[in-house]
XYZ file of N, CA and C in Angstrom:
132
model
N 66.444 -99.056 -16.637
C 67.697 -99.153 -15.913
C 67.492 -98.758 -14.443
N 66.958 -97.700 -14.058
C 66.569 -97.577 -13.123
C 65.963 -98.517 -12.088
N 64.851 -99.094 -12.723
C 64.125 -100.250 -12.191
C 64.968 -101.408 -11.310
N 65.540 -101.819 -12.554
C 67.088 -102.627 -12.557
C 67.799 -102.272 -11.323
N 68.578 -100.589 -10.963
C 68.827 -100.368 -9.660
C 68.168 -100.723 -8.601
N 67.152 -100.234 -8.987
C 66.571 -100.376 -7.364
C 65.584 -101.509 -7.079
N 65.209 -102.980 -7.600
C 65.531 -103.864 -7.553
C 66.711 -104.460 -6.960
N 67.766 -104.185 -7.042
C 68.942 -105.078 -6.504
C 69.115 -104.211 -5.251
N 68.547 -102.803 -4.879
C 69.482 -102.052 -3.518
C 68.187 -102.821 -2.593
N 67.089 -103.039 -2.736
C 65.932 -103.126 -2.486
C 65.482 -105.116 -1.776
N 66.521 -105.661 -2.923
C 66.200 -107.630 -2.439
C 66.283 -108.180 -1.649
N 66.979 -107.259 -0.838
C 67.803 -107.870 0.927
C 67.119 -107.649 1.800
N 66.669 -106.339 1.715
C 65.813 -105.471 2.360
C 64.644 -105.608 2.788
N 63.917 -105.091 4.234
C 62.886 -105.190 4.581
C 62.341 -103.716 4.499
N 60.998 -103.480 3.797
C 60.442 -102.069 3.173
C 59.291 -101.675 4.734
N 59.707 -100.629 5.567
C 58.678 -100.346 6.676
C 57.735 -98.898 5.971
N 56.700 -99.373 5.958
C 55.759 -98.324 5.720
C 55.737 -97.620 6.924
N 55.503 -96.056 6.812
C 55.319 -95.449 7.993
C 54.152 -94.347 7.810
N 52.857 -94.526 8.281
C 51.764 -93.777 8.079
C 51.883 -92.691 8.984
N 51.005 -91.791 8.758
C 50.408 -90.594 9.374
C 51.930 -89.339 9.355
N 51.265 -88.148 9.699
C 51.713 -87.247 9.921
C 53.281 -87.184 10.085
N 54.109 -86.563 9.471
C 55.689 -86.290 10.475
C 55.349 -85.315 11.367
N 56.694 -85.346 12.079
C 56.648 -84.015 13.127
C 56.902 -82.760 12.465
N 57.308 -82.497 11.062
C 57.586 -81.644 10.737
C 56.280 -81.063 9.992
N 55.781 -82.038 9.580
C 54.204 -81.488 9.393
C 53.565 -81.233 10.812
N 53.619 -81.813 11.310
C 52.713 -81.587 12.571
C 53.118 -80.235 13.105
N 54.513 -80.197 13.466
C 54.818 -78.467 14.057
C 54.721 -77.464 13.131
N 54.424 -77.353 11.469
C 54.152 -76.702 10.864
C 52.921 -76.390 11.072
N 51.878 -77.448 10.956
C 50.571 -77.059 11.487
C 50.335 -76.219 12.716
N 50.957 -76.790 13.895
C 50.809 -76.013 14.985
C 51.577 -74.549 15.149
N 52.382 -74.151 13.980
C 52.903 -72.748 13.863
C 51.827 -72.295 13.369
N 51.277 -72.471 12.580
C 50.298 -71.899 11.457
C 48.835 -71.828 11.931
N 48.340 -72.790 13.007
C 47.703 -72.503 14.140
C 47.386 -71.325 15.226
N 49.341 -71.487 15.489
C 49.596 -70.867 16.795
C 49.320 -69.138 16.700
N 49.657 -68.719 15.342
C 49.588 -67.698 14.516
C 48.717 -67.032 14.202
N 48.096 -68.005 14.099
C 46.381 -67.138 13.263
C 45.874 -66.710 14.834
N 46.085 -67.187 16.053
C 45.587 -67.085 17.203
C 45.874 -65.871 17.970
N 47.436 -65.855 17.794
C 47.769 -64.741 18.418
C 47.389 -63.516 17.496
N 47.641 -63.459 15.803
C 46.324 -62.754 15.290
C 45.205 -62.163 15.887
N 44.521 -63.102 16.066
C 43.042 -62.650 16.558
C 43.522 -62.617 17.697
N 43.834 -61.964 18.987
C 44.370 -61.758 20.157
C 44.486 -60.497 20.020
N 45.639 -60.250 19.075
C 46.029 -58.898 18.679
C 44.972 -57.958 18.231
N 43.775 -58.118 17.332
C 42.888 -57.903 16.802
C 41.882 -57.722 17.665
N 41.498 -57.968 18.648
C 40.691 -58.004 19.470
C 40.938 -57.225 20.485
């Protein structure tokens, strides 16, 4: 049944793939980066 749904929301439709990274990954990374840095800053 499911299938069935989304088949019909889906027939009209044009499907855009969108590769790589979001920004929300990306600024997570660069918190988690930014962090470990000022870490070792502090540490030093």
């Amino acid at each position: 049944m499911a299938a069935t749904l989304i088949d019909r929301l889906v027939h009209h439709c044009h499907i855009v793939n969108i590769r790589g990274n979001s920004y929300r990954v990306r600024e997570r990374q660069n918190l988690l980066q930014s962090g470990s840095d000022r870490r070792r800053k502090k540490a030093a």
